[in-house]
Coordinates of C-alpha atoms in Angstrom, one line a residue:
Chain A
X27 CA 0.0 0.0 0.0
X28 CA 1.5 3.4 -1.0
X29 CA 0.3 6.8 -1.9
X30 CA 2.1 9.7 -3.5
X31 CA 1.5 12.6 -1.2
X32 CA -0.1 15.6 -2.9
X33 CA -0.2 19.2 -1.9
X34 CA -3.6 20.8 -2.5
X35 CA -4.2 24.5 -2.5
X36 CA -7.8 25.8 -2.0
X37 CA -8.9 29.4 -2.0
X38 CA -12.2 29.2 -0.1
X39 CA -15.1 31.6 -0.1
X40 CA -15.7 33.2 3.2
X41 CA -19.5 33.6 3.4
X42 CA -20.4 36.4 5.8
X43 CA -24.1 36.4 6.2
X44 CA -24.5 35.1 9.7
X45 CA -23.9 37.0 13.0
X46 CA -24.0 34.0 15.2
X47 CA -22.7 30.4 15.3
X48 CA -23.8 28.1 12.5
X49 CA -26.1 25.3 13.2
X50 CA -26.5 23.5 9.8
X51 CA -24.8 23.6 6.5
X52 CA -26.0 21.5 3.5
X53 CA -25.7 21.3 -0.2
X54 CA -28.7 20.3 -2.3
X55 CA -28.7 17.0 -4.2
X56 CA -27.2 18.6 -7.3
X57 CA -24.5 20.3 -5.4
X58 CA -25.3 23.7 -7.0
X59 CA -27.0 25.3 -3.9
X60 CA -25.7 25.7 -0.4
X61 CA -27.9 26.5 2.5
X62 CA -26.9 27.7 5.9
X63 CA -28.7 28.3 9.1
X64 CA -27.5 29.9 12.2
X65 CA -28.5 30.6 15.9
X66 CA -29.8 34.1 15.0
X67 CA -32.7 32.5 13.1
X68 CA -31.6 33.4 9.5
X69 CA -31.6 30.8 6.8
X70 CA -29.5 31.8 3.7
X71 CA -29.3 30.2 0.3
X72 CA -25.9 30.5 -1.7
X73 CA -24.7 29.5 -5.0
X74 CA -21.9 26.9 -4.5
X75 CA -20.2 27.8 -7.7
X76 CA -19.9 31.6 -7.3
X77 CA -20.4 31.9 -3.5
X78 CA -23.1 34.6 -4.1
X79 CA -26.0 35.1 -1.7
X80 CA -29.2 34.2 -3.6
X81 CA -31.8 34.8 -0.9
X82 CA -32.9 34.3 2.6
X83 CA -35.9 32.7 4.1
X84 CA -37.5 35.2 6.5
X85 CA -40.0 34.2 9.1
X86 CA -38.6 32.3 12.0
X87 CA -38.6 34.0 15.3
X88 CA -35.8 31.9 16.9
X89 CA -32.8 29.8 16.2
X90 CA -33.1 27.5 13.1
X91 CA -31.5 24.2 14.2
X92 CA -31.7 22.1 11.0
X93 CA -33.3 21.9 7.5
X94 CA -33.6 19.7 4.5
X95 CA -34.0 20.1 0.8
X96 CA -36.3 18.0 -1.2
X97 CA -34.4 15.7 -3.6
X98 CA -35.4 18.0 -6.7
X99 CA -34.4 21.1 -4.5
X100 CA -37.8 22.7 -5.0
X101 CA -38.8 22.8 -1.3
X102 CA -37.0 23.3 1.9
X103 CA -38.1 22.3 5.5
X104 CA -36.6 24.1 8.5
X105 CA -36.7 23.1 12.1
X106 CA -36.7 26.0 14.5
X107 CA -36.5 26.9 18.2
X108 CA -39.6 29.1 17.9
X109 CA -41.5 25.7 18.1
X110 CA -42.4 25.6 14.5
X111 CA -41.2 23.9 11.4
X112 CA -41.8 25.6 8.1
X113 CA -41.8 24.6 4.5
X114 CA -40.5 27.0 1.9
X115 CA -40.4 27.5 -1.8
X116 CA -36.7 27.3 -2.6
X117 CA -36.8 29.6 -5.7
X118 CA -38.9 32.6 -4.2
X119 CA -38.3 32.3 -0.5
X120 CA -42.0 32.1 0.2
X121 CA -43.4 30.2 3.2
X122 CA -45.7 27.4 2.0
X123 CA -46.7 25.9 5.3
X124 CA -46.1 26.1 8.9
X125 CA -46.3 23.2 11.4
X126 CA -46.5 24.1 15.1
X127 CA -44.9 21.8 17.7
X128 CA -45.3 21.7 21.5
X129 CA -41.6 22.3 22.0
X130 CA -38.4 23.3 20.1
X131 CA -38.1 21.5 16.8
X132 CA -34.4 20.3 16.5
X133 CA -34.4 18.4 13.2
X134 CA -36.5 18.0 10.0
X135 CA -36.0 15.7 7.0
X136 CA -37.7 14.7 3.8
X137 CA -38.1 11.1 3.0
X138 CA -36.6 9.6 -0.2
X139 CA -39.0 10.7 -2.8
X140 CA -40.3 13.6 -0.8
X141 CA -43.7 12.0 0.1
X142 CA -43.2 12.3 3.8
X143 CA -41.2 14.3 6.2
X144 CA -40.5 14.1 9.9
X145 CA -39.8 16.7 12.6
X146 CA -37.9 15.9 15.8
X147 CA -39.0 17.8 18.9
X148 CA -36.9 18.0 22.1
X149 CA -38.0 17.4 25.7
X150 CA -38.2 20.9 27.1
X151 CA -41.4 22.7 28.1
X152 CA -42.7 19.7 30.0
X153 CA -42.9 17.8 26.7
X154 CA -41.6 14.4 25.6
X155 CA -39.1 14.3 22.9
X156 CA -40.6 12.8 19.8
X157 CA -40.2 12.2 16.1
X158 CA -43.5 13.1 14.2
X159 CA -44.0 11.9 10.7
X160 CA -46.2 13.8 8.2
X161 CA -47.4 13.4 4.8
X162 CA -45.7 16.1 2.7
X163 CA -48.7 17.1 0.5
X164 CA -51.7 16.8 2.8
X165 CA -49.7 17.4 6.0
X166 CA -51.7 14.6 7.7
X167 CA -50.0 13.0 10.7
X168 CA -48.7 9.5 9.8
X169 CA -47.0 8.4 13.2
X170 CA -45.5 9.8 16.2
X171 CA -42.6 8.2 18.0
X172 CA -42.2 9.3 21.6
X173 CA -39.5 8.9 24.2
X174 CA -39.5 8.9 28.0
X175 CA -39.3 12.3 29.5
X176 CA -35.7 12.0 30.5
X177 CA -34.4 11.0 27.1
X178 CA -34.1 13.2 24.0
X179 CA -33.5 12.6 20.2
X180 CA -30.4 14.3 19.0
X181 CA -30.4 13.4 15.3
X182 CA -32.6 11.3 13.0
X183 CA -32.4 9.8 9.5
X184 CA -34.6 8.1 7.0
X185 CA -33.4 4.7 6.1
X186 CA -34.1 1.5 4.3
X187 CA -36.5 2.9 1.6
X188 CA -38.5 5.1 4.1
X189 CA -39.5 2.0 6.2
X190 CA -37.3 2.9 9.1
X191 CA -36.1 5.9 10.9
X192 CA -32.6 5.7 12.5
X193 CA -32.2 8.1 15.5
X194 CA -29.5 8.9 18.0
X195 CA -30.7 9.4 21.6
X196 CA -29.3 11.6 24.4
X197 CA -28.0 8.4 26.3
X198 CA -25.5 7.9 23.4
X199 CA -27.4 5.0 21.8
X200 CA -28.7 4.5 18.3
X201 CA -32.1 3.2 17.7
X202 CA -34.0 2.3 14.6
X203 CA -37.8 2.4 14.4
X204 CA -40.4 1.2 12.0
X205 CA -42.1 4.2 10.5
X206 CA -45.6 2.8 10.3
X207 CA -45.8 1.0 13.6
X208 CA -43.3 2.9 15.7
X209 CA -41.7 -0.3 16.9
X210 CA -38.1 -0.5 17.7
X211 CA -36.4 -2.7 15.1
X212 CA -32.8 -2.4 16.2
X213 CA -30.6 -0.9 18.8
X214 CA -26.9 0.0 19.2
X215 CA -26.5 0.4 23.0
X216 CA -22.9 1.1 23.0
X217 CA -22.6 3.3 20.0
X218 CA -20.7 6.2 21.6
X219 CA -19.6 7.3 25.0
X220 CA -20.8 11.0 24.7
X221 CA -23.4 13.0 22.9
X222 CA -23.9 12.2 19.2
X223 CA -23.7 15.4 17.4
X224 CA -24.4 14.6 13.7
X225 CA -25.5 11.7 11.6
X226 CA -25.2 11.6 7.8
X227 CA -26.3 8.9 5.4
X228 CA -24.0 7.5 2.7
X229 CA -24.8 8.1 -0.9
X230 CA -26.2 4.7 -1.5
X231 CA -28.1 4.6 1.8
X232 CA -26.6 1.4 3.2
X233 CA -24.5 3.0 6.0
X234 CA -24.3 6.2 7.9
X235 CA -21.7 8.1 9.8
X236 CA -22.0 9.5 13.3
X237 CA -19.9 12.0 15.1
X238 CA -19.7 12.4 18.8
X239 CA -18.2 14.5 21.6
X240 CA -16.3 11.4 22.6
X241 CA -13.7 12.3 19.9
X242 CA -14.6 9.4 17.5
X243 CA -16.7 9.2 14.4
X244 CA -18.2 5.8 13.4
X245 CA -19.8 4.2 10.5
X246 CA -22.8 1.9 11.1
X247 CA -24.6 -0.5 8.9
X248 CA -28.2 0.6 8.6
X249 CA -29.7 -3.0 8.9
X250 CA -27.9 -4.4 11.9
X251 CA -26.7 -1.2 13.3
X252 CA -23.3 -2.9 13.5
X253 CA -20.3 -0.8 13.7
X254 CA -18.1 -1.0 10.6
X255 CA -15.4 1.6 11.2
X256 CA -14.1 4.0 13.8
X257 CA -12.3 7.2 13.2
X258 CA -10.4 8.3 16.3
X259 CA -9.3 11.9 16.7
X260 CA -8.0 14.1 19.5
X261 CA -10.9 16.5 19.8
X262 CA -14.6 16.5 20.4
X263 CA -16.4 16.2 17.0
X264 CA -19.5 18.2 15.9
X265 CA -20.0 16.9 12.4
X266 CA -18.9 14.2 10.0
X267 CA -19.6 13.9 6.4
X268 CA -18.7 11.3 3.6
X269 CA -17.2 12.2 0.2
X270 CA -18.6 9.3 -1.7
X271 CA -16.7 9.9 -4.8
X272 CA -13.2 9.7 -3.2
X273 CA -14.1 7.5 -0.3
X274 CA -12.9 10.1 2.2
X275 CA -14.4 11.1 5.6
X276 CA -14.5 14.7 6.6
X277 CA -14.6 15.4 10.4
X278 CA -15.0 18.7 12.1
X279 CA -15.1 19.8 15.7
X280 CA -12.9 21.4 18.2
X281 CA -12.9 22.0 21.9
X282 CA -16.0 23.5 23.6
X283 CA -16.8 27.0 22.7
X284 CA -16.6 28.0 26.5
X285 CA -13.0 26.9 26.3
X286 CA -12.0 28.7 23.1
X287 CA -10.6 31.9 24.3
X288 CA -8.3 30.1 26.9
X289 CA -6.0 28.7 24.2
X290 CA -4.2 29.4 21.0
X291 CA -6.1 28.8 17.8
X292 CA -3.8 26.0 16.8
X293 CA -4.3 24.0 19.9
X294 CA -8.0 24.3 19.7
X295 CA -8.0 21.8 16.9
X296 CA -10.4 23.6 14.7
X297 CA -9.2 22.0 11.5
X298 CA -11.2 19.8 9.2
X299 CA -9.7 16.3 9.2
X300 CA -9.9 14.2 6.1
X301 CA -9.8 10.4 6.8
X302 CA -9.6 7.5 4.4
X303 CA -13.0 5.7 4.7
X304 CA -11.7 2.2 4.5
X305 CA -8.3 2.4 6.2
X306 CA -9.5 4.8 8.9
X307 CA -6.3 6.7 8.6
X308 CA -5.9 10.4 8.6
X309 CA -4.9 11.9 5.3
X310 CA -4.8 15.6 5.8
X311 CA -6.1 18.6 7.5
X312 CA -7.8 21.8 6.4
X313 CA -7.4 24.9 8.7
X314 CA -9.3 28.1 8.5
X315 CA -11.8 28.4 11.3
X316 CA -11.2 30.5 14.6
X317 CA -13.6 28.5 16.6
X318 CA -14.9 25.0 16.6
X319 CA -16.6 23.7 13.5
X320 CA -20.3 23.2 14.2
X321 CA -21.3 21.6 11.0
X322 CA -19.8 20.5 7.6
X323 CA -21.0 18.9 4.5
X324 CA -19.3 17.5 1.3
X325 CA -21.3 18.0 -1.8
X326 CA -22.8 14.9 -3.3
X327 CA -20.7 15.4 -6.4
X328 CA -17.5 15.6 -4.3
X329 CA -16.6 18.9 -5.7
X330 CA -17.1 21.2 -2.8
X331 CA -17.2 21.2 0.9
X332 CA -18.6 23.7 3.2
X333 CA -17.9 24.2 6.9
X334 CA -19.9 26.3 9.4
X335 CA -18.2 27.4 12.5
X336 CA -19.0 28.7 16.0
X337 CA -17.2 31.9 14.8
X338 CA -20.1 32.7 12.5
X339 CA -18.4 32.2 9.1
X340 CA -19.2 29.7 6.5
X341 CA -16.2 28.6 4.5
X342 CA -16.9 27.2 1.1
X343 CA -14.1 25.2 -0.4
X344 CA -13.8 23.8 -4.0
X345 CA -11.3 21.0 -4.3
X346 CA -8.5 21.4 -6.7
X347 CA -7.2 18.9 -9.3
X348 CA -4.6 17.5 -6.9
X349 CA -7.2 16.5 -4.4
X350 CA -9.0 14.6 -7.1
X351 CA -5.7 13.0 -8.2
X352 CA -4.8 11.7 -4.8
X353 CA -4.9 8.0 -5.0
X354 CA -3.7 5.1 -2.8
X355 CA -2.2 2.2 -4.6
X356 CA -2.8 -1.2 -3.0
X357 CA -0.6 -4.1 -3.4
X358 CA -2.2 -7.3 -4.7
X359 CA -1.8 -9.2 -1.5
X360 CA -2.9 -6.2 0.6
X361 CA -5.0 -7.2 3.7
X362 CA -6.4 -4.5 6.0
X363 CA -5.1 -4.7 9.4
X364 CA -7.5 -6.1 12.0
X365 CA -7.7 -3.2 14.2
X366 CA -9.7 -0.8 12.0
X367 CA -12.8 -1.3 14.0
Chain B
X25 CA -43.8 -20.4 -12.8
X26 CA -40.7 -22.5 -12.9
X27 CA -37.2 -21.1 -12.6
X28 CA -36.8 -20.3 -16.2
X29 CA -34.8 -17.2 -17.4
X30 CA -36.6 -14.0 -17.2
X31 CA -38.3 -12.8 -20.3
X32 CA -36.7 -9.7 -21.6
X33 CA -36.2 -8.2 -25.0
X34 CA -33.4 -5.7 -25.9
X35 CA -35.0 -3.0 -27.9
X36 CA -32.1 -0.6 -28.2
X37 CA -29.7 1.5 -26.2
X38 CA -30.4 4.8 -24.7
X39 CA -27.7 7.1 -23.2
X40 CA -28.9 8.7 -20.2
X41 CA -26.7 11.8 -19.8
X42 CA -26.4 13.8 -16.7
X43 CA -26.5 17.7 -17.1
X44 CA -23.3 19.4 -16.0
X45 CA -24.8 21.3 -13.1
X46 CA -28.1 22.0 -11.5
X47 CA -30.3 19.4 -13.0
X48 CA -33.7 20.8 -11.9
X49 CA -33.1 24.4 -11.2
X50 CA -30.6 26.9 -12.5
X51 CA -30.0 29.6 -9.8
X52 CA -28.5 31.9 -12.4
X53 CA -31.8 32.7 -13.9
X54 CA -33.4 33.4 -10.5
X55 CA -34.5 36.6 -9.1
X56 CA -32.8 37.0 -5.8
X57 CA -35.1 37.2 -2.8
X58 CA -35.3 37.9 0.9
X59 CA -32.3 39.8 2.2
X60 CA -30.6 39.6 -1.2
X61 CA -33.5 41.0 -3.2
X62 CA -31.8 44.2 -4.1
X63 CA -28.4 42.6 -4.9
X64 CA -27.4 42.8 -8.6
X65 CA -26.2 39.6 -10.2
X66 CA -22.9 38.1 -9.0
X67 CA -21.3 37.8 -5.7
X68 CA -21.4 40.9 -3.4
X69 CA -18.4 42.1 -1.4
X70 CA -20.7 42.5 1.7
X71 CA -21.5 38.9 1.9
X72 CA -19.0 36.9 -0.1
X73 CA -15.2 37.1 0.4
X74 CA -12.3 35.2 -0.7
X75 CA -10.2 33.7 2.2
X76 CA -6.5 33.3 2.2
X77 CA -5.3 30.4 0.0
X78 CA -5.0 27.2 2.1
X79 CA -2.4 24.5 1.2
X80 CA -2.8 21.2 2.7
X81 CA -1.1 17.9 2.2
X82 CA -2.9 14.7 1.5
X83 CA -0.8 11.6 2.5
X84 CA -1.0 8.4 4.2
X85 CA 0.3 8.7 7.6
X86 CA 3.9 7.2 8.2
X87 CA 2.4 4.8 10.9
X88 CA 0.5 2.9 8.3
X89 CA 3.3 2.6 5.9
X90 CA 5.5 1.3 8.6
X91 CA 3.0 -1.3 9.8
X92 CA 2.3 -2.7 6.3
X93 CA 5.8 -2.2 4.9
X94 CA 7.9 -3.8 7.7
X95 CA 10.2 -5.3 5.2
X96 CA 11.5 -2.0 4.2
X97 CA 14.7 -1.3 6.0
X98 CA 14.7 1.5 8.6
X99 CA 17.6 3.3 6.9
X100 CA 15.7 3.2 3.5
X101 CA 12.7 4.8 5.2
X102 CA 14.9 7.8 6.1
X103 CA 15.0 9.1 2.6
X104 CA 14.0 12.7 2.2
X105 CA 10.6 13.4 0.7
X106 CA 9.9 16.7 -1.1
X107 CA 8.6 19.6 0.8
X108 CA 8.8 19.6 4.6
X109 CA 11.3 17.2 6.1
X110 CA 11.4 15.7 9.6
X111 CA 14.7 15.9 11.4
X112 CA 14.2 12.5 13.0
X113 CA 12.8 10.3 10.4
X114 CA 13.2 12.5 7.3
X115 CA 9.6 11.9 6.6
X116 CA 7.6 14.7 5.0
X117 CA 6.1 16.1 8.1
X118 CA 7.4 18.5 10.8
X119 CA 9.7 17.2 13.5
X120 CA 7.3 18.2 16.2
X121 CA 4.6 15.8 15.0
X122 CA 6.9 12.9 14.1
X123 CA 5.3 9.6 15.1
X124 CA 8.9 8.1 15.7
X125 CA 10.0 10.8 18.0
X126 CA 10.3 8.6 21.0
X127 CA 11.7 5.4 19.5
X128 CA 13.6 6.5 16.5
X129 CA 15.3 9.5 18.1
X130 CA 17.7 7.0 19.8
X131 CA 18.4 5.0 16.6
X132 CA 19.0 8.2 14.6
X133 CA 21.9 9.2 16.9
X134 CA 23.6 6.0 16.1
X135 CA 23.0 6.3 12.4
X136 CA 24.6 9.8 12.5
X137 CA 27.8 8.1 13.4
X138 CA 27.8 5.9 10.3
X139 CA 31.1 6.2 8.2
X140 CA 29.6 8.0 5.2
X141 CA 28.7 10.9 7.4
X142 CA 31.9 10.7 9.5
X143 CA 33.8 11.6 6.2
X144 CA 32.1 14.8 6.0
X145 CA 33.1 15.6 9.5
X146 CA 36.6 14.7 8.7
X147 CA 37.0 17.1 5.9
X148 CA 36.7 20.0 8.1
X149 CA 39.9 21.4 9.5
X150 CA 40.7 19.5 12.7
X151 CA 40.0 21.3 16.0
X152 CA 37.9 24.0 14.4
X153 CA 34.2 24.2 14.8
X154 CA 32.3 24.5 11.6
X155 CA 28.7 25.3 11.9
X156 CA 26.3 22.8 10.2
X157 CA 25.2 25.3 7.7
X158 CA 28.8 25.6 6.4
X159 CA 29.4 22.0 6.0
X160 CA 29.1 20.4 2.6
X161 CA 28.0 22.8 -0.2
X162 CA 28.1 26.4 0.8
X163 CA 25.0 27.3 2.7
X164 CA 22.8 24.6 1.2
X165 CA 22.9 21.5 3.5
X166 CA 22.4 18.3 1.9
X167 CA 19.3 17.8 3.8
X168 CA 17.5 20.4 1.8
X169 CA 14.7 19.2 -0.4
X170 CA 15.4 19.3 -4.1
X171 CA 14.4 22.7 -5.2
X172 CA 14.0 23.7 -8.8
X173 CA 15.3 27.2 -8.9
X174 CA 14.9 29.6 -11.8
X175 CA 16.7 32.8 -12.2
X176 CA 14.6 35.9 -13.2
X177 CA 16.6 38.8 -14.6
X178 CA 16.0 42.2 -16.1
X179 CA 13.5 43.2 -13.6
X180 CA 12.9 46.9 -12.9
X181 CA 14.2 48.4 -9.6
X182 CA 10.7 48.9 -8.2
X183 CA 10.1 45.2 -8.1
X184 CA 9.3 43.8 -4.7
X185 CA 9.0 40.3 -3.4
X186 CA 5.2 40.1 -3.0
X187 CA 4.6 41.0 -6.7
X188 CA 7.1 38.5 -7.8
X189 CA 5.4 35.9 -5.6
X190 CA 2.0 36.7 -7.1
X191 CA 3.3 36.4 -10.5
X192 CA 5.2 33.1 -10.1
X193 CA 2.8 31.4 -7.7
X194 CA 0.5 30.9 -10.8
X195 CA 2.8 28.2 -12.0
X196 CA 3.1 26.1 -8.9
X197 CA 4.1 26.0 -5.2
X198 CA 7.0 28.3 -4.5
X199 CA 9.3 27.1 -1.7
X200 CA 11.7 30.2 -1.7
X201 CA 12.1 33.5 -3.3
X202 CA 15.3 35.6 -3.2
X203 CA 15.1 39.1 -4.6
X204 CA 18.4 40.8 -4.8
X205 CA 18.1 44.3 -3.4
X206 CA 20.4 47.4 -2.8
X207 CA 20.1 49.4 0.3
X208 CA 19.2 53.1 -0.4
X209 CA 22.3 55.2 -0.7
X210 CA 22.8 59.0 -0.6
X211 CA 24.7 61.0 -3.2
X212 CA 28.2 60.1 -1.6
X213 CA 27.3 56.4 -1.8
X214 CA 26.7 56.0 1.9
X215 CA 24.0 53.6 3.1
X216 CA 21.1 55.6 4.5
X217 CA 20.1 53.9 7.7
X218 CA 16.4 53.9 8.7
X219 CA 15.4 55.1 5.2
X220 CA 11.8 55.2 4.6
X221 CA 12.3 54.2 1.0
X222 CA 11.9 50.6 0.3
X223 CA 15.0 48.6 -0.8
X224 CA 15.6 48.9 -4.5
X225 CA 15.7 45.8 -6.6
X226 CA 19.1 44.9 -8.3
X227 CA 17.4 43.5 -11.3
X228 CA 17.5 39.8 -10.6
X229 CA 15.8 37.3 -8.5
X230 CA 15.7 33.5 -7.8
X231 CA 12.5 31.6 -7.5
X232 CA 12.5 28.0 -6.1
X233 CA 9.6 25.6 -7.0
X234 CA 8.7 22.4 -5.3
X235 CA 8.2 20.5 -8.6
X236 CA 10.3 20.5 -11.6
X237 CA 7.4 20.6 -13.9
X238 CA 6.2 23.8 -12.2
X239 CA 9.6 25.5 -12.7
X240 CA 9.7 24.4 -16.4
X241 CA 6.2 25.9 -16.9
X242 CA 7.3 29.2 -15.3
X243 CA 10.2 29.4 -17.6
X244 CA 8.0 28.8 -20.6
X245 CA 5.3 31.1 -19.4
X246 CA 7.5 34.1 -18.2
X247 CA 10.7 34.3 -20.4
X248 CA 10.4 37.3 -22.6
X249 CA 7.4 38.4 -20.5
X250 CA 7.0 42.3 -20.5
X251 CA 6.8 43.8 -17.1
X252 CA 7.3 47.4 -16.0
X253 CA 8.5 48.4 -19.6
X254 CA 11.2 45.8 -19.4
X255 CA 11.4 42.3 -20.9
X256 CA 11.9 39.6 -18.3
X257 CA 14.5 37.0 -18.8
X258 CA 13.7 33.6 -17.0
X259 CA 16.0 30.6 -17.1
X260 CA 17.3 27.8 -14.9
X261 CA 19.6 29.0 -12.1
X262 CA 23.1 27.7 -12.4
X263 CA 24.9 26.7 -9.3
X264 CA 28.4 28.1 -8.5
X265 CA 30.0 24.7 -9.4
X266 CA 28.9 24.8 -13.0

C-alpha cells in the first residue's frame, strides 16, 4: 500500500451572512446550492459555484437548528427553536406551510421521494421528545414516536426505503424504528460514550456516519446497526460527512466554545480532518476557522465542501485537481489490518 | 412459474446523460429574494469574500506505511521526501509531529555516526568548529529538499517580493524567493540607515519551486514576458560549481 502525497491549494469563499454560530450547512442534491442556518434564526441560500447570496428565508422567530432540501431542491423544510417547522419554496423564499410543535423542533428531514417528512422535537417545556412523521402533501400526521421524559432525540435519518427511521438518543445509543408501527427494530446500545452530534447517510443509503463528543466518528450499517469503522481523533467532534466519490471522511469539531478563548487557535484543533474511509487513517487537515466547526458537508458530487463554525463564518471550499488526483495504490496481497474497528 | 430465465427483450440503447450542473433548477436565472432581493447579479463584497489560500497535504500517515511495509529497512525509510522534512525520520512532516520521535530518536543518533557521514566531518579542518550550515556545499545543506530554482533577470528596480510571488505562484508551489536588493544610498554612496524608501531591486531574483514541472512551466510562461516596460528573462539558475 502506498500513496504519492499531494499538496492541494484551495482558496475558499468566506460567506459572511450570519452573525451568530452556524447550526447546519448542507448542499442540495445537485450540489449547486448551499444553504446555511444559524442561531440568529436566519436561513441563507448561496450558489456553491460563485459563492453569491441568492436569498434568505424570513419568518422564523428563533434559532433554526436544521433543515432539509427535497431531492429536486424545490422545497426546503426548516426546524426552529420558535417551536415551528416551516416549508419554503426554494426559488422565491415564500413560506408554503407552517407546522406548530409543542416544543423546540431540532431536526426535520424529507423522506426519499419527498412524500413524507419528519420533525424532531426535544424534551423541554414539559414535553416528551418525539419524532413526528407527516405526509408532505396533505400534512396529515402519519405516526408519532415518543421517548420517555428524561430522554431526547439528538439526530435522525430516514433509512431503508423510508421503512425505518434511525435516531440517536441523548443516552448515546442509536435506535431504529419502524415508520408505520413505531416499533423498535434495532438498537446499538454502546454506540458512543458521549453525545452524538451529527449523523449523515452515505450516498447509497446502506451505511451512515455518526460524530460524537467522545472524539470518535463511526460508520454503522443501517440494517444491523453494527459498527463498521471507527475514526479516532483528538478533539470532540461536531460533524462528520462522507465524500462518496473519493471515499474520504471529513470530520469537524474542536474544543468546547466555552474553552476557546483560553487557548491558542492552533491547539483548539479547529481543522477539518480528512480520513480514508476504509483504512480509517488520517490523510490531511484543512485549517481556516477561528472556533470549533459546528457543521460540515461535502457536496454529493464531491466537488465542494462547506464548513460552518462557531465563529459565525461559513467557508466554502472547492477541491483542486490535486485533491482529485490523490490515490492510494494497493498491493495485490494487501490485507487490511485487523484493528480498524 | 418455474425457474426459467426472465423474459426480456433488448430493444435498443439509450444514453442517459447527466447535465453538467443543477439538474432541476438553475439559480443563475433566478431573481434574488429575501435579504438579497436588491443585490445585482454576481457575488457581493458585503457577503462573499475570498479567504486566504490554504495549502494542505494529502498523504498516508507514516504509521500505516511502517506497519504494512515492515520489510523495508529502517535506513531506507529515512529518505527525504519533497517539501517539509522531519529531522528525526526524514519523513515529509514537521519534526514536532513525528510519530517516531520517542523510539527512532535514539536510533537516529547511532545512524549519524555511520562512516559516510563521518567523512564529511573529517573534511573540516581539525580542531575547528564548523557550523552545520557551512558543512558540505556552501549554505545549502544536503538535507534540503530538491528545489528547482529559476533565475529571473532584467527586473525593474521597483520590483518587490510580493509582486514576484503573485506572478510566479500561478505556475506552482514556491518554496523560496530571493530578490536581490540594494540598500538606499545617498549621493556620496553611503548607506542611509532607517530610510523610509523601500530597498531597490538589483534587477534579478531567484524563485524555487517544489516541483520541476512547475519550474519548467514558469520558464516557458514568463521568459520574454513584459513587465514594467522591461522584458523579463527567465532561465534555470546555475549553481556556482557549473
